[in-house]
Amino acid sequence: MKIKINQTKNQGSVLLVTLCTAWVIGIALVSYLNLVANQNRTTYHSQGWAGCMPVLEAGIEEALTQLNYNSGEGTNNATAHGWVVMTNGFYYKSRNIGPNTDGIHYEVMIDPNTNGTPATPIIISQAYVPAPGYTGKALGGESAFGMILATVGQSTPAMISRTVKVGTTFTSASGIATGGIRTKGTINFSGGGSLDSFDSSDPRYSTNGQYDPAKRQANGMALSNASVADAIHVDTAHIYGSVSTGPSATVTVNSGAVGDAAFNAAPTGTHIQGGHQTADANVQFDPVVEPFVWGTGSTPVAGPWPGGNGTNYTYVLDSAVNSKFNIGSVNIGGGKSIIVKGGDVTLYVSGNFVTSGSGFVYVAPGASLKLYTTATFSVSGTGVMNGTGLASNLSIFGLGTVKENWAYSGSSAFIGTVYSPYDQFTFSGTAGAMGSFSANNVVISGGAAVHYDQHLAGSPTVAEYVATAWNEI
């Protein structure tokens, strides 16, 4: 007997499986391509973000050019140079960079900010650049189905924007620029004392190059990068000028004052005059680089005063012998002394530099001293006498990167500058200082007065607005 078996046709099932397999493979391939495309978009976006910088910097340069035109005219006559006055009083200008077809341009505004004297304009620059490759929507949209169907969508250039706000300050034709005390950390005026300014190069603001209280200027600045409570503390001291801190920091003024001379005479409110406080300090403190390889300079030796006056010095630093001297730790106590003469001299101390009692350092007229020390700087007693009378002829530098406690309490007025970005510097005594201090922390105590020499800002012929703060918004 023959039994007949009916066989089922499988052709339809095979076709369905093939289609499903192709569909799955297609989805996997599109997903992979989508991942790669997203990675590329991220890379392109980063490139575009970085590409905004030169454009917005061009806007800042445009604004600074206006502010510094004709020896710092500010926004005067700005409309004659293509600036438009907005309803809020800001000055506006837009400029294309390169071909007009790619859309690269900047929009820049100048806020005159006339609250202070002199005014401190604020520049706001915004850059627009297209994302590289004009990355818009993927083919067929964002869904896998659209990508598989490969429907072409409308692609438009994606523009990237970036904005910064730049603070400025004015350096006048007499070299005036706010300064005096700058720190990475806190500033503490303990007790009385004062901070003001003068200009040793201008007889209108000094007498024979020396500080004259009758010619006092209110351009002193206590600046702290710190963003902490009580970043600048003022007890009964008077700051003839302004204070500046990092963002979110606070300034405490008890019975002292911060502002111009009139405000200091009769302070009101918080004892900080309007327009004399900012919270955008962001000063860079570069580490000190050794002036030369220690050991390659001359070792200072003892000697008499040139011409003979009966004085013998423990160390004579004579530029006629060498302009570079090095020595280990220095301790100039009673009966000891150092003289610097002849011209520009650099002394590199590998260790502590200490003076006390009747010991002293004397910088003779016609000479200058740059003192570098790797450890502590401690001066008391007679102290350092700068016979030139100019702060630019005496500079103290801290080479160490571990915090040390530096101090000056000598009976001689300190005429010079201190730059030690890792140390705490305490200045005390009634002799006062003419120059500037830059350190990790600064303490002014004992009623000490600090007179910032505006001539340290640079050439007396400079007259320009300079950027002092940069914040992305």
Short mmCIF file of C-alpha atoms in Angstrom, two decimals:
data_model
loop_
_atom_site.label_atom_id
_atom_site.label_comp_id
_atom_site.label_asym_id
_atom_site.label_seq_id
_atom_site.Cartn_x
_atom_site.Cartn_y
_atom_site.Cartn_z
CA MET A 1 0.00 0.00 0.00
CA LYS A 2 1.31 3.41 -0.88
CA ILE A 3 0.63 6.27 1.59
CA LYS A 4 0.74 9.81 0.14
CA ILE A 5 2.15 12.58 2.39
CA ASN A 6 1.38 16.21 1.59
CA GLN A 7 4.53 18.50 1.88
CA THR A 8 4.12 22.16 3.06
CA LYS A 9 5.61 24.88 0.95
CA ASN A 10 8.24 26.93 2.93
CA GLN A 11 9.04 29.56 0.35
CA GLY A 12 7.01 32.29 2.13
CA SER A 13 8.62 31.64 5.52
CA VAL A 14 12.12 31.91 4.07
CA LEU A 15 11.28 35.25 2.50
CA LEU A 16 9.86 36.57 5.78
CA VAL A 17 12.95 35.47 7.74
CA THR A 18 15.20 37.09 5.16
CA LEU A 19 13.29 40.36 5.38
CA CYS A 20 13.37 40.36 9.22
CA THR A 21 17.09 39.60 9.21
CA ALA A 22 17.75 42.43 6.78
CA TRP A 23 15.61 44.73 8.92
CA VAL A 24 17.57 43.88 12.08
CA ILE A 25 20.90 44.30 10.29
CA GLY A 26 19.69 47.63 8.92
CA ILE A 27 18.68 48.89 12.37
CA ALA A 28 22.05 47.80 13.81
CA LEU A 29 23.91 49.51 10.99
CA VAL A 30 21.88 52.71 11.31
CA SER A 31 22.39 52.72 15.10
CA TYR A 32 26.13 52.42 14.61
CA LEU A 33 26.13 55.17 12.01
CA ASN A 34 24.04 57.34 14.33
CA LEU A 35 26.56 56.79 17.15
CA VAL A 36 29.45 57.79 14.89
CA ALA A 37 27.50 60.80 13.67
CA ASN A 38 26.82 61.95 17.25
CA GLN A 39 30.49 61.57 18.13
CA ASN A 40 31.39 63.67 15.13
CA ARG A 41 28.83 66.30 16.09
CA THR A 42 30.35 66.48 19.60
CA THR A 43 33.82 66.93 18.13
CA TYR A 44 32.56 69.55 15.70
CA HIS A 45 30.78 71.40 18.51
CA SER A 46 33.97 71.51 20.59
CA GLN A 47 35.87 72.85 17.61
CA GLY A 48 33.20 75.49 17.06
CA TRP A 49 33.21 76.38 20.77
CA ALA A 50 36.96 76.95 20.61
CA GLY A 51 36.54 78.81 17.33
CA CYS A 52 34.43 81.42 19.12
CA MET A 53 37.43 82.67 21.09
CA PRO A 54 39.30 84.58 18.37
CA VAL A 55 36.02 86.11 17.21
CA LEU A 56 34.94 87.42 20.61
CA GLU A 57 38.53 88.56 21.27
CA ALA A 58 38.25 90.61 18.08
CA GLY A 59 35.18 92.24 19.61
CA ILE A 60 37.10 93.03 22.80
CA GLU A 61 39.92 94.55 20.76
CA GLU A 62 37.37 96.68 18.89
CA ALA A 63 36.02 98.00 22.19
CA LEU A 64 39.48 98.64 23.66
CA THR A 65 40.45 100.46 20.49
CA GLN A 66 37.50 102.78 21.00
CA LEU A 67 38.24 103.31 24.70
CA ASN A 68 41.92 104.04 24.02
CA TYR A 69 41.41 106.20 20.94
CA ASN A 70 42.97 109.65 21.22
CA SER A 71 44.83 108.88 24.51
CA GLY A 72 41.89 107.22 26.20
CA GLU A 73 38.79 109.15 25.17
CA GLY A 74 36.55 106.31 26.39
CA THR A 75 33.10 106.43 24.84
CA ASN A 76 33.39 110.09 23.86
CA ASN A 77 32.75 110.46 20.13
CA ALA A 78 31.98 106.71 19.92
CA THR A 79 28.99 107.36 17.66
CA ALA A 80 31.34 109.00 15.16
CA HIS A 81 33.20 105.69 14.97
CA GLY A 82 30.15 103.58 14.17
CA TRP A 83 28.90 102.76 17.68
CA VAL A 84 25.17 102.90 18.36
CA VAL A 85 23.81 104.16 21.68
CA MET A 86 21.27 101.72 23.12
CA THR A 87 18.31 102.65 25.31
CA ASN A 88 20.16 101.43 28.42
CA GLY A 89 23.09 103.74 27.69
CA PHE A 90 25.39 100.98 26.39
CA TYR A 91 27.31 101.42 23.14
CA TYR A 92 26.80 98.66 20.55
CA LYS A 93 28.60 97.52 17.41
CA SER A 94 28.47 94.40 15.21
CA ARG A 95 31.02 93.29 12.66
CA ASN A 96 31.27 90.34 10.25
CA ILE A 97 34.49 88.35 10.22
CA GLY A 98 35.42 87.04 6.76
CA PRO A 99 32.82 86.38 4.03
CA ASN A 100 29.29 87.50 4.86
CA THR A 101 27.91 84.14 3.68
CA ASP A 102 29.24 82.03 6.58
CA GLY A 103 27.60 84.07 9.34
CA ILE A 104 30.72 84.53 11.48
CA HIS A 105 30.39 87.80 13.41
CA TYR A 106 30.62 89.41 16.82
CA GLU A 107 28.36 91.76 18.71
CA VAL A 108 30.10 93.93 21.31
CA MET A 109 28.77 96.38 23.86
CA ILE A 110 30.49 98.92 26.12
CA ASP A 111 28.90 99.72 29.47
CA PRO A 112 30.39 103.16 30.35
CA ASN A 113 30.14 102.28 34.09
CA THR A 114 30.71 105.83 35.30
CA ASN A 115 30.06 105.04 38.98
CA GLY A 116 33.73 105.45 39.87
CA THR A 117 36.31 108.15 39.14
CA PRO A 118 37.82 107.54 36.69
CA ALA A 119 35.17 105.43 34.96
CA THR A 120 35.83 101.70 34.57
CA PRO A 121 33.96 100.62 31.42
CA ILE A 122 32.75 97.03 31.07
CA ILE A 123 33.03 95.26 27.71
CA ILE A 124 30.55 92.52 26.75
CA SER A 125 31.55 90.61 23.60
CA GLN A 126 29.48 87.84 22.00
CA ALA A 127 30.75 85.68 19.12
CA TYR A 128 28.73 83.67 16.59
CA VAL A 129 30.30 80.93 14.47
CA PRO A 130 28.71 78.06 12.49
CA ALA A 131 29.25 74.53 13.71
CA PRO A 132 31.94 72.92 11.48
CA GLY A 133 30.53 71.15 8.43
CA TYR A 134 27.16 72.90 8.90
CA THR A 135 26.03 69.98 11.01
CA GLY A 136 22.26 70.00 11.07
CA LYS A 137 19.77 67.13 11.02
CA ALA A 138 20.88 63.66 9.94
CA LEU A 139 19.52 62.23 6.69
CA GLY A 140 15.92 61.25 7.22
CA GLY A 141 15.67 62.87 10.64
CA GLU A 142 16.65 61.46 14.01
CA SER A 143 14.70 58.15 13.96
CA ALA A 144 16.11 54.84 12.73
CA PHE A 145 13.16 54.46 10.35
CA GLY A 146 13.89 57.81 8.82
CA MET A 147 17.55 56.93 8.43
CA ILE A 148 16.70 53.61 6.77
CA LEU A 149 14.32 55.34 4.41
CA ALA A 150 17.02 57.95 3.83
CA THR A 151 14.58 60.82 3.55
CA VAL A 152 16.57 64.02 3.15
CA GLY A 153 15.48 66.74 5.58
CA GLN A 154 16.10 70.48 5.51
CA SER A 155 19.64 71.19 6.86
CA THR A 156 20.50 74.66 8.15
CA PRO A 157 23.76 75.95 9.66
CA ALA A 158 23.83 75.49 13.43
CA MET A 159 25.32 78.65 14.99
CA ILE A 160 27.36 78.50 18.19
CA SER A 161 27.52 81.51 20.49
CA ARG A 162 29.88 82.42 23.34
CA THR A 163 29.90 85.56 25.54
CA VAL A 164 32.45 87.13 27.91
CA LYS A 165 32.39 90.18 30.15
CA VAL A 166 35.66 92.09 30.56
CA GLY A 167 36.32 94.69 33.25
CA THR A 168 38.74 97.56 32.58
CA THR A 169 40.68 100.20 34.46
CA PHE A 170 42.38 103.37 33.25
CA THR A 171 46.08 104.18 33.38
CA SER A 172 46.41 107.91 32.87
CA ALA A 173 49.13 109.89 31.15
CA SER A 174 50.89 110.32 34.48
CA GLY A 175 51.13 106.58 35.00
CA ILE A 176 48.20 106.42 37.39
CA ALA A 177 46.92 102.90 37.94
CA THR A 178 45.26 101.46 40.98
CA GLY A 179 47.51 99.21 43.02
CA GLY A 180 49.42 98.82 46.25
CA ILE A 181 48.54 95.48 47.84
CA ARG A 182 47.72 92.31 45.88
CA THR A 183 47.27 88.82 47.28
CA LYS A 184 46.10 85.35 46.37
CA GLY A 185 44.59 85.06 49.85
CA THR A 186 43.35 87.50 52.48
CA ILE A 187 44.35 91.07 53.35
CA ASN A 188 44.07 92.25 56.95
CA PHE A 189 44.44 95.86 58.09
CA SER A 190 44.80 95.21 61.81
CA GLY A 191 44.17 98.38 63.77
CA GLY A 192 44.88 101.73 62.14
CA GLY A 193 47.07 102.63 59.22
CA SER A 194 46.31 103.62 55.66
CA LEU A 195 46.74 102.85 51.96
CA ASP A 196 46.93 105.65 49.43
CA SER A 197 49.04 106.60 46.41
CA PHE A 198 51.47 109.13 44.95
CA ASP A 199 53.60 109.41 41.81
CA SER A 200 57.35 109.73 42.29
CA SER A 201 57.77 110.81 38.64
CA ASP A 202 55.29 113.70 38.75
CA PRO A 203 55.89 116.82 40.89
CA ARG A 204 52.13 117.38 41.01
CA TYR A 205 51.76 114.20 43.05
CA SER A 206 55.06 114.11 44.98
CA THR A 207 57.78 116.40 46.33
CA ASN A 208 61.28 115.69 45.05
CA GLY A 209 60.05 112.21 44.14
CA GLN A 210 58.93 111.49 47.70
CA TYR A 211 55.49 110.99 49.19
CA ASP A 212 53.87 114.22 50.33
CA PRO A 213 50.64 113.96 52.40
CA ALA A 214 49.48 117.25 50.89
CA LYS A 215 49.62 115.68 47.42
CA ARG A 216 48.01 112.36 48.33
CA GLN A 217 46.14 110.53 45.57
CA ALA A 218 43.22 108.12 46.07
CA ASN A 219 44.43 105.41 43.69
CA GLY A 220 45.50 102.79 46.20
CA MET A 221 43.98 99.34 45.78
CA ALA A 222 43.76 96.37 48.11
CA LEU A 223 43.12 93.40 45.79
CA SER A 224 42.51 89.82 46.88
CA ASN A 225 41.78 86.91 44.57
CA ALA A 226 40.12 85.08 47.47
CA SER A 227 36.43 84.16 47.28
CA VAL A 228 35.87 83.84 51.03
CA ALA A 229 34.14 85.75 53.79
CA ASP A 230 36.19 88.67 55.11
CA ALA A 231 38.68 88.41 52.24
CA ILE A 232 39.68 91.99 53.02
CA HIS A 233 39.37 93.14 56.63
CA VAL A 234 39.71 96.81 57.58
CA ASP A 235 39.57 97.83 61.23
CA THR A 236 40.22 101.55 61.72
CA ALA A 237 42.48 101.93 58.67
CA HIS A 238 41.66 104.20 55.75
CA ILE A 239 42.02 103.09 52.14
CA TYR A 240 42.18 106.02 49.76
CA GLY A 241 41.13 104.16 46.65
CA SER A 242 39.29 100.88 46.23
CA VAL A 243 39.03 97.22 47.18
CA SER A 244 38.61 94.21 44.90
CA THR A 245 37.97 90.55 45.73
CA GLY A 246 37.15 87.28 44.04
CA PRO A 247 33.48 86.42 43.34
CA SER A 248 31.21 85.90 46.38
CA ALA A 249 33.83 87.28 48.81
CA THR A 250 33.01 89.89 51.44
CA VAL A 251 34.85 92.98 52.68
CA THR A 252 34.59 94.04 56.32
CA VAL A 253 35.15 97.67 57.31
CA ASN A 254 34.69 98.60 60.95
CA SER A 255 35.34 102.26 61.77
CA GLY A 256 37.74 102.79 58.85
CA ALA A 257 36.74 103.67 55.30
CA VAL A 258 37.31 102.91 51.60
CA GLY A 259 36.90 105.62 48.97
CA ASP A 260 38.18 109.02 47.91
CA ALA A 261 39.57 111.66 50.28
CA ALA A 262 36.20 113.33 50.88
CA PHE A 263 34.51 110.04 51.72
CA ASN A 264 37.32 108.98 54.06
CA ALA A 265 36.84 112.25 55.93
CA ALA A 266 33.15 111.52 56.55
CA PRO A 267 32.30 107.86 55.75
CA THR A 268 28.69 106.68 55.73
CA GLY A 269 26.75 103.43 55.37
CA THR A 270 29.01 100.40 55.06
CA HIS A 271 32.04 102.75 55.05
CA ILE A 272 32.74 101.73 51.43
CA GLN A 273 32.03 104.43 48.87
CA GLY A 274 29.91 103.46 45.89
CA GLY A 275 31.97 102.44 42.85
CA HIS A 276 35.04 101.65 45.00
CA GLN A 277 34.41 97.93 45.47
CA THR A 278 34.40 95.10 42.89
CA ALA A 279 34.16 91.31 43.16
CA ASP A 280 35.83 90.13 39.95
CA ALA A 281 39.52 89.97 40.92
CA ASN A 282 41.41 87.32 38.97
CA VAL A 283 45.07 88.37 38.99
CA GLN A 284 47.69 85.84 37.91
CA PHE A 285 50.59 85.37 40.33
CA ASP A 286 53.46 83.79 38.45
CA PRO A 287 56.07 81.87 40.47
CA VAL A 288 59.43 83.61 40.82
CA VAL A 289 62.21 82.24 38.60
CA GLU A 290 65.76 82.21 39.98
CA PRO A 291 67.79 85.07 38.47
CA PHE A 292 70.78 82.85 37.71
CA VAL A 293 72.19 79.50 38.77
CA TRP A 294 73.21 79.82 42.41
CA GLY A 295 76.98 79.51 42.76
CA THR A 296 77.79 81.20 39.46
CA GLY A 297 77.79 84.68 41.00
CA SER A 298 80.42 86.34 43.18
CA THR A 299 80.54 85.87 46.95
CA PRO A 300 80.24 89.26 48.67
CA VAL A 301 83.14 90.31 50.90
CA ALA A 302 83.72 92.98 53.55
CA GLY A 303 84.95 96.45 52.68
CA PRO A 304 84.92 100.17 53.60
CA TRP A 305 82.71 102.95 52.40
CA PRO A 306 84.09 104.24 49.10
CA GLY A 307 86.25 107.28 49.73
CA GLY A 308 86.52 106.37 53.39
CA ASN A 309 84.21 107.64 56.12
CA GLY A 310 85.24 105.19 58.80
CA THR A 311 82.41 102.74 58.06
CA ASN A 312 83.28 99.14 57.29
CA TYR A 313 80.58 96.97 55.83
CA THR A 314 80.14 93.26 56.42
CA TYR A 315 79.24 92.78 52.76
CA VAL A 316 79.91 95.10 49.84
CA LEU A 317 77.86 94.50 46.68
CA ASP A 318 79.63 96.58 44.07
CA SER A 319 78.39 96.39 40.48
CA ALA A 320 81.93 97.31 39.38
CA VAL A 321 83.01 93.89 40.68
CA ASN A 322 79.99 91.92 39.49
CA SER A 323 76.29 92.53 39.03
CA LYS A 324 75.48 89.03 40.37
CA PHE A 325 76.20 87.93 43.94
CA ASN A 326 75.16 84.78 45.79
CA ILE A 327 75.45 83.70 49.41
CA GLY A 328 73.89 81.27 51.89
CA SER A 329 71.68 82.43 54.74
CA VAL A 330 72.23 86.05 55.78
CA ASN A 331 71.93 87.32 59.37
CA ILE A 332 72.76 91.01 59.73
CA GLY A 333 72.61 91.69 63.46
CA GLY A 334 74.08 94.45 65.59
CA GLY A 335 77.30 95.86 64.17
CA LYS A 336 76.78 94.24 60.75
CA SER A 337 75.72 95.84 57.49
CA ILE A 338 75.39 95.50 53.72
CA ILE A 339 76.01 98.23 51.16
CA VAL A 340 74.90 98.15 47.52
CA LYS A 341 76.68 100.60 45.23
CA GLY A 342 77.78 101.36 41.71
CA GLY A 343 74.72 100.33 39.70
CA ASP A 344 72.27 97.43 39.28
CA VAL A 345 73.00 94.48 41.60
CA THR A 346 71.25 91.13 42.10
CA LEU A 347 71.75 89.17 45.35
CA TYR A 348 70.65 85.52 45.43
CA VAL A 349 70.32 84.18 49.00
CA SER A 350 69.97 80.41 49.37
CA GLY A 351 68.32 80.45 52.78
CA ASN A 352 66.97 83.03 55.24
CA PHE A 353 67.57 86.77 55.02
CA VAL A 354 67.40 88.40 58.46
CA THR A 355 68.34 91.81 59.86
CA SER A 356 67.90 92.92 63.47
CA GLY A 357 69.07 95.48 66.02
CA SER A 358 71.48 98.03 64.57
CA GLY A 359 72.16 95.84 61.54
CA PHE A 360 71.08 97.38 58.26
CA VAL A 361 71.10 97.27 54.47
CA TYR A 362 71.96 100.44 52.55
CA VAL A 363 71.27 100.98 48.85
CA ALA A 364 73.45 103.91 47.87
CA PRO A 365 72.32 106.62 45.41
CA GLY A 366 72.91 105.49 41.85
CA ALA A 367 72.49 101.80 42.76
CA SER A 368 69.62 99.31 42.73
CA LEU A 369 69.10 95.94 44.41
CA LYS A 370 67.08 92.88 43.44
CA LEU A 371 67.09 90.48 46.38
CA TYR A 372 66.01 86.86 45.89
CA THR A 373 65.65 84.51 48.86
CA THR A 374 64.56 80.89 49.04
CA ALA A 375 63.27 81.01 52.60
CA THR A 376 62.36 83.65 55.22
CA PHE A 377 62.66 87.41 54.84
CA SER A 378 62.63 89.05 58.26
CA VAL A 379 63.71 92.66 58.79
CA SER A 380 63.62 94.49 62.12
CA GLY A 381 65.74 97.10 63.87
CA THR A 382 67.26 99.68 61.55
CA GLY A 383 65.99 97.80 58.50
CA VAL A 384 66.63 98.58 54.84
CA MET A 385 67.59 102.12 53.82
CA ASN A 386 66.98 102.94 50.17
CA GLY A 387 69.19 105.95 49.57
CA THR A 388 67.84 106.42 46.06
CA GLY A 389 64.39 107.23 47.43
CA LEU A 390 62.72 105.29 44.60
CA ALA A 391 60.74 102.08 45.04
CA SER A 392 61.80 100.92 41.58
CA ASN A 393 65.39 100.56 42.85
CA LEU A 394 64.65 97.94 45.53
CA SER A 395 62.81 94.68 44.78
CA ILE A 396 62.43 91.69 47.12
CA PHE A 397 61.47 88.32 45.57
CA GLY A 398 60.47 85.06 47.27
CA LEU A 399 61.66 81.94 45.44
CA GLY A 400 60.15 79.42 47.87
CA THR A 401 56.95 77.52 47.14
CA VAL A 402 56.26 76.56 50.76
CA LYS A 403 54.51 79.20 52.87
CA GLU A 404 56.86 81.21 55.10
CA ASN A 405 56.11 84.12 57.41
CA TRP A 406 57.79 87.23 56.07
CA ALA A 407 57.92 90.40 58.14
CA TYR A 408 59.21 93.97 57.99
CA SER A 409 59.20 96.11 61.14
CA GLY A 410 62.35 98.16 60.68
CA SER A 411 62.59 101.75 61.87
CA SER A 412 63.56 102.87 58.36
CA ALA A 413 60.79 103.47 55.86
CA PHE A 414 60.55 100.66 53.35
CA ILE A 415 60.95 102.08 49.86
CA GLY A 416 60.61 99.23 47.40
CA THR A 417 58.47 96.33 46.25
CA VAL A 418 57.81 92.85 47.63
CA TYR A 419 56.72 89.94 45.42
CA SER A 420 56.41 86.58 47.16
CA PRO A 421 53.30 84.72 45.95
CA TYR A 422 53.55 81.79 48.39
CA ASP A 423 54.33 83.64 51.63
CA GLN A 424 52.49 85.72 54.22
CA PHE A 425 53.92 89.21 54.51
CA THR A 426 53.38 91.29 57.66
CA PHE A 427 54.27 94.97 57.56
CA SER A 428 54.23 96.97 60.79
CA GLY A 429 55.67 100.10 62.33
CA THR A 430 55.15 103.81 61.94
CA ALA A 431 57.94 104.44 59.40
CA GLY A 432 55.62 103.47 56.55
CA ALA A 433 56.25 102.13 53.07
CA MET A 434 56.46 103.59 49.58
CA GLY A 435 55.99 100.97 46.87
CA SER A 436 53.82 97.87 46.64
CA PHE A 437 53.30 94.43 48.22
CA SER A 438 52.27 91.20 46.46
CA ALA A 439 52.08 87.98 48.49
CA ASN A 440 49.88 85.03 49.40
CA ASN A 441 48.51 86.97 52.39
CA VAL A 442 49.28 90.48 53.64
CA VAL A 443 48.84 91.87 57.16
CA ILE A 444 49.24 95.59 57.86
CA SER A 445 49.50 96.31 61.58
CA GLY A 446 50.71 98.83 64.13
CA GLY A 447 49.26 101.82 62.32
CA ALA A 448 51.55 101.35 59.32
CA ALA A 449 50.91 103.47 56.25
CA VAL A 450 51.45 102.13 52.71
CA HIS A 451 51.88 104.65 49.91
CA TYR A 452 51.61 103.05 46.49
CA ASP A 453 53.97 104.61 43.95
CA GLN A 454 51.92 104.96 40.78
CA HIS A 455 55.11 105.24 38.73
CA LEU A 456 55.56 101.48 39.28
CA ALA A 457 52.65 100.93 36.87
CA GLY A 458 54.94 101.63 33.92
CA SER A 459 55.97 104.37 31.59
CA PRO A 460 54.60 107.82 32.48
CA THR A 461 53.68 108.28 28.81
CA VAL A 462 51.19 105.39 28.83
CA ALA A 463 47.52 106.37 28.74
CA GLU A 464 45.16 103.49 28.17
CA TYR A 465 42.37 101.31 29.40
CA VAL A 466 43.55 97.80 30.26
CA ALA A 467 41.60 94.62 30.98
CA THR A 468 41.52 93.66 34.66
CA ALA A 469 38.88 90.90 34.78
CA TRP A 470 37.49 88.25 32.39
CA ASN A 471 34.28 86.34 33.10
CA GLU A 472 32.34 84.07 30.76
CA ILE A 473 28.59 84.55 30.95
#
